[in-house]
Tab-separated table of C-alpha atoms in Angstrom:
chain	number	residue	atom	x	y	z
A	181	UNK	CA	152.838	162.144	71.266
A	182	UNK	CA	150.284	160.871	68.900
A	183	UNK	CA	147.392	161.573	70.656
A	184	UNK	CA	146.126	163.459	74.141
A	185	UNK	CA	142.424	163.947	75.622
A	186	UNK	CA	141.610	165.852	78.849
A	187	UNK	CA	137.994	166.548	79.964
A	188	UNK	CA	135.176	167.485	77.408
A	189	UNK	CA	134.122	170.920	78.569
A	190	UNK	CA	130.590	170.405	77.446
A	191	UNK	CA	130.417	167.321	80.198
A	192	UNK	CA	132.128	169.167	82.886
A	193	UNK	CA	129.060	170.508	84.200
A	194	UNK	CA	127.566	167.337	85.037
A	195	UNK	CA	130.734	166.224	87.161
A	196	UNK	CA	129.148	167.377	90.762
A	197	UNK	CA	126.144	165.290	89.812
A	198	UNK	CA	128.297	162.372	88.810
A	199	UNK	CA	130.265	162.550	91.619
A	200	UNK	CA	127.118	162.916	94.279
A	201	UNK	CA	125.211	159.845	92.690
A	202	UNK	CA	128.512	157.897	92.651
A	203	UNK	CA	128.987	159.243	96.666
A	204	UNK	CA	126.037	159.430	98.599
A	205	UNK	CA	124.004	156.730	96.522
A	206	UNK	CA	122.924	154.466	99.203
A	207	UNK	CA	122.504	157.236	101.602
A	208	UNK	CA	119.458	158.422	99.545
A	209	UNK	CA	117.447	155.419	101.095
A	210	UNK	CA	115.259	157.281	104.216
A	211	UNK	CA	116.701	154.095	106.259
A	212	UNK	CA	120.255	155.112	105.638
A	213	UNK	CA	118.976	159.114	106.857
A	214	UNK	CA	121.010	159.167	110.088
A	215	UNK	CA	123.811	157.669	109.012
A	216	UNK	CA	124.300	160.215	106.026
A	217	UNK	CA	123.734	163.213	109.103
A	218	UNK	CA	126.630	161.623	110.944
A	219	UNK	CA	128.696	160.592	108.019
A	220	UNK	CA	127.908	164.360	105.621
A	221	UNK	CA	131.059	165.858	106.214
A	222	UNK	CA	133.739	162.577	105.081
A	223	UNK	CA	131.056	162.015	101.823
A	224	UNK	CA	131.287	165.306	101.686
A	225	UNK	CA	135.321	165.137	101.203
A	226	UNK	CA	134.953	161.997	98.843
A	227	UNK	CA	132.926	163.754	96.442
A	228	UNK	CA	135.252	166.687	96.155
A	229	UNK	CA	138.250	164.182	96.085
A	230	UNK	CA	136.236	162.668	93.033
A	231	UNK	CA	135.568	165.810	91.456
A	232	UNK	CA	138.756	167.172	91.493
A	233	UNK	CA	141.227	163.890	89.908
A	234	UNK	CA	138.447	163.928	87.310
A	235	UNK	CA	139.149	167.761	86.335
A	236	UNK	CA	142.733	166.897	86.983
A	237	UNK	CA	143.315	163.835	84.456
A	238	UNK	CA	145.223	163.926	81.060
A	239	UNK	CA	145.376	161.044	79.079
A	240	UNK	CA	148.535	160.840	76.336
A	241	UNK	CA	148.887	158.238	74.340
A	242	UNK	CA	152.668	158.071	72.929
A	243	UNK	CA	153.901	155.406	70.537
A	244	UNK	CA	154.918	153.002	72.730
A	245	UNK	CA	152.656	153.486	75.890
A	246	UNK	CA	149.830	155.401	77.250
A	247	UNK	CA	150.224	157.687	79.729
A	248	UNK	CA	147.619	159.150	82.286
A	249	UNK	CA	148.861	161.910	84.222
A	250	UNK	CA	147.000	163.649	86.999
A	251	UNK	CA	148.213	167.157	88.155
A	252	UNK	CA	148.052	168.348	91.679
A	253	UNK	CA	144.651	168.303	93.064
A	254	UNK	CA	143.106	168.677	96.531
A	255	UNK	CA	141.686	165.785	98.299
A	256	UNK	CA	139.497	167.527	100.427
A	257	UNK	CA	137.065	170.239	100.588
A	258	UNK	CA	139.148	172.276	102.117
A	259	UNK	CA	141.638	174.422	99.731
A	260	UNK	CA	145.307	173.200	100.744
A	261	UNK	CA	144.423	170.683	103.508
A	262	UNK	CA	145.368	167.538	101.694
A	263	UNK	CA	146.789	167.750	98.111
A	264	UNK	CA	147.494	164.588	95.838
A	265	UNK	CA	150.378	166.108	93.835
A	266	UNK	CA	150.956	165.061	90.177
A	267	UNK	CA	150.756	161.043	89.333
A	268	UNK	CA	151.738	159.910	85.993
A	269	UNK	CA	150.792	156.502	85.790
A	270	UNK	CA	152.473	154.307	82.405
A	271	UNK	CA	150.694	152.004	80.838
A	272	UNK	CA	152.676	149.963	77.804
A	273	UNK	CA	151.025	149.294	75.041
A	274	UNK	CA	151.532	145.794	74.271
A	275	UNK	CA	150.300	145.029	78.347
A	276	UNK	CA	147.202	146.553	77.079
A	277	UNK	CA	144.397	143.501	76.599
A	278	UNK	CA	141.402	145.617	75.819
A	279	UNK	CA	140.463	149.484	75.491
A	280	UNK	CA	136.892	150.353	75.369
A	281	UNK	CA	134.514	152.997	76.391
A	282	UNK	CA	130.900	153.037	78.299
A	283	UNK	CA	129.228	155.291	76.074
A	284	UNK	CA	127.156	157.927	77.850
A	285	UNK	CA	123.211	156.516	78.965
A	286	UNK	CA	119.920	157.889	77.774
A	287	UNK	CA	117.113	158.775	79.435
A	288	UNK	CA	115.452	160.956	82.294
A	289	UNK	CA	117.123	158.899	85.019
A	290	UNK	CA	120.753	159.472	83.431
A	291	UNK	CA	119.830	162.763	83.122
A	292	UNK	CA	119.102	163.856	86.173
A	293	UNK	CA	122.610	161.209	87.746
A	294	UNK	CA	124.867	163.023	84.867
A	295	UNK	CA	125.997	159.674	83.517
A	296	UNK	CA	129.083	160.870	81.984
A	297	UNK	CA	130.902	158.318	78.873
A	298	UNK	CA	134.278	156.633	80.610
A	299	UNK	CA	137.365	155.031	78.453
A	300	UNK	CA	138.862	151.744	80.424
A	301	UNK	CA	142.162	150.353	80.594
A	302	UNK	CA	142.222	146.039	81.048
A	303	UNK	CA	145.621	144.511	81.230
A	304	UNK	CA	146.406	140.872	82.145
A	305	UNK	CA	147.612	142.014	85.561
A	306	UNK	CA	144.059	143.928	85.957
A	307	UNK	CA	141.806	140.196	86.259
A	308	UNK	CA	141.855	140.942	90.048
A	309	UNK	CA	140.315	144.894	89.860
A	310	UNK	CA	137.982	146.196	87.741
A	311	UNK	CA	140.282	147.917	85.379
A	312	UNK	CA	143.593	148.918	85.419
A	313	UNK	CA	142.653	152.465	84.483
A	314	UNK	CA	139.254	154.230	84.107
A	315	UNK	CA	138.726	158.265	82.633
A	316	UNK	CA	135.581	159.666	82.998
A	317	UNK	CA	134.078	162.535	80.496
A	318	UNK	CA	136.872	162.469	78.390
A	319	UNK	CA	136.880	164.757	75.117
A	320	UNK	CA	136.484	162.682	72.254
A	321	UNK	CA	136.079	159.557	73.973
A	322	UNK	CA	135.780	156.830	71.211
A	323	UNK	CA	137.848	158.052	68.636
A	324	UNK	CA	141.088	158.276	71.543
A	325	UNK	CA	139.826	154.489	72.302
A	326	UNK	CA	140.488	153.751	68.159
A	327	UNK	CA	143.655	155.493	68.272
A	328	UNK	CA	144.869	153.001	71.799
A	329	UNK	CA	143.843	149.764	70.045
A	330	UNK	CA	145.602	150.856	66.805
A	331	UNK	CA	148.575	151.694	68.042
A	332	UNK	CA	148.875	148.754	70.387
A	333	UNK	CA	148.043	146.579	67.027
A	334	UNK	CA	151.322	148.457	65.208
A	335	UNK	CA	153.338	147.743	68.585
A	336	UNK	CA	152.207	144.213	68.919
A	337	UNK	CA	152.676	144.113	65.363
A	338	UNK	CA	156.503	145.072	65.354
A	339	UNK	CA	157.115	142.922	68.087
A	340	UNK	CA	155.797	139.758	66.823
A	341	UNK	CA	158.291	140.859	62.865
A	342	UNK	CA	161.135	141.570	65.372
A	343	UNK	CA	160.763	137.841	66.992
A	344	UNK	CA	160.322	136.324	63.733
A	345	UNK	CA	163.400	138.260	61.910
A	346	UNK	CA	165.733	137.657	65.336
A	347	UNK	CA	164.363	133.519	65.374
């Protein structure tokens, strides 16, 4: 392991907020008002199914990939309905075609939405979705984003010696 970042304790508090703005959005129009009275209770369940992978996600970066795993969390608001049990997803470095991070807004409006700093993931294979991997409020954000790119630099680095010295 070279390097490891879980959530930043100092964001976690603005997670709920994160998670409401990124939820219930468009339901904060008055025209959308009835449909957010029907629909409360499955919002409801998204939010806390957002909330909870965010608390639940460890990033590890080893020398040859990077590894997000996510422990067992609940998917709903209701404790031991529905839980995800752990995902490790692998991500090799050299598949990695850019690392970056959305650096946390200023202003009243961010304030008061928690806009919380992310780290994403692009591969080739990710052109289709947004990214192939996003982490939100992550501890020491930028400087785990410095660490990806330079060890997929050495890895892309050994592979391109290896070709030449096999060729």
């Amino acid at each position: 392991v070279i390097a490891w970042t879980c959530l930043d304790p100092e964001l976690a508090g603005g997670i709920d907020r994160f998670a409401c703005t990124r939820t219930f959005g468009l339901f904060m129009l008055p025209c959308f008002w009835p449909h957010f009275l029907i629909l409360w209770p499955c919002l409801w369940a998204a939010k806390t199914s957002l909330v909870n992978s965010i608390k639940s996600q460890y990033w590890i970066l080893t020398e040859q990939d990077l590894k997000i795993v996510s422990k067992d969390y609940e998917q709903c608001c209701i404790a031991g309905c529905s839980t995800s049990g752990p995902i490790v997803k692998s991500i090799p470095l050299e598949n990695i075609t850019d690392c970056g991070s959305n650096a946390k807004g200023k202003g009243c409006m961010n304030k008061q939405t928690a806009d919380l700093p992310s780290i994403y993931i692009d591969t080739a294979s990710s052109a289709a979705q947004a990214h192939e991997a996003q982490g939100i409020a992550l501890a020491n954000y930028q400087a785990f984003v410095d660490k990806i790119l330079a060890q997929r630099d050495v890895v892309k680095g050994n592979d391109a010696t290896m070709t030449t010295i096999s060729a």
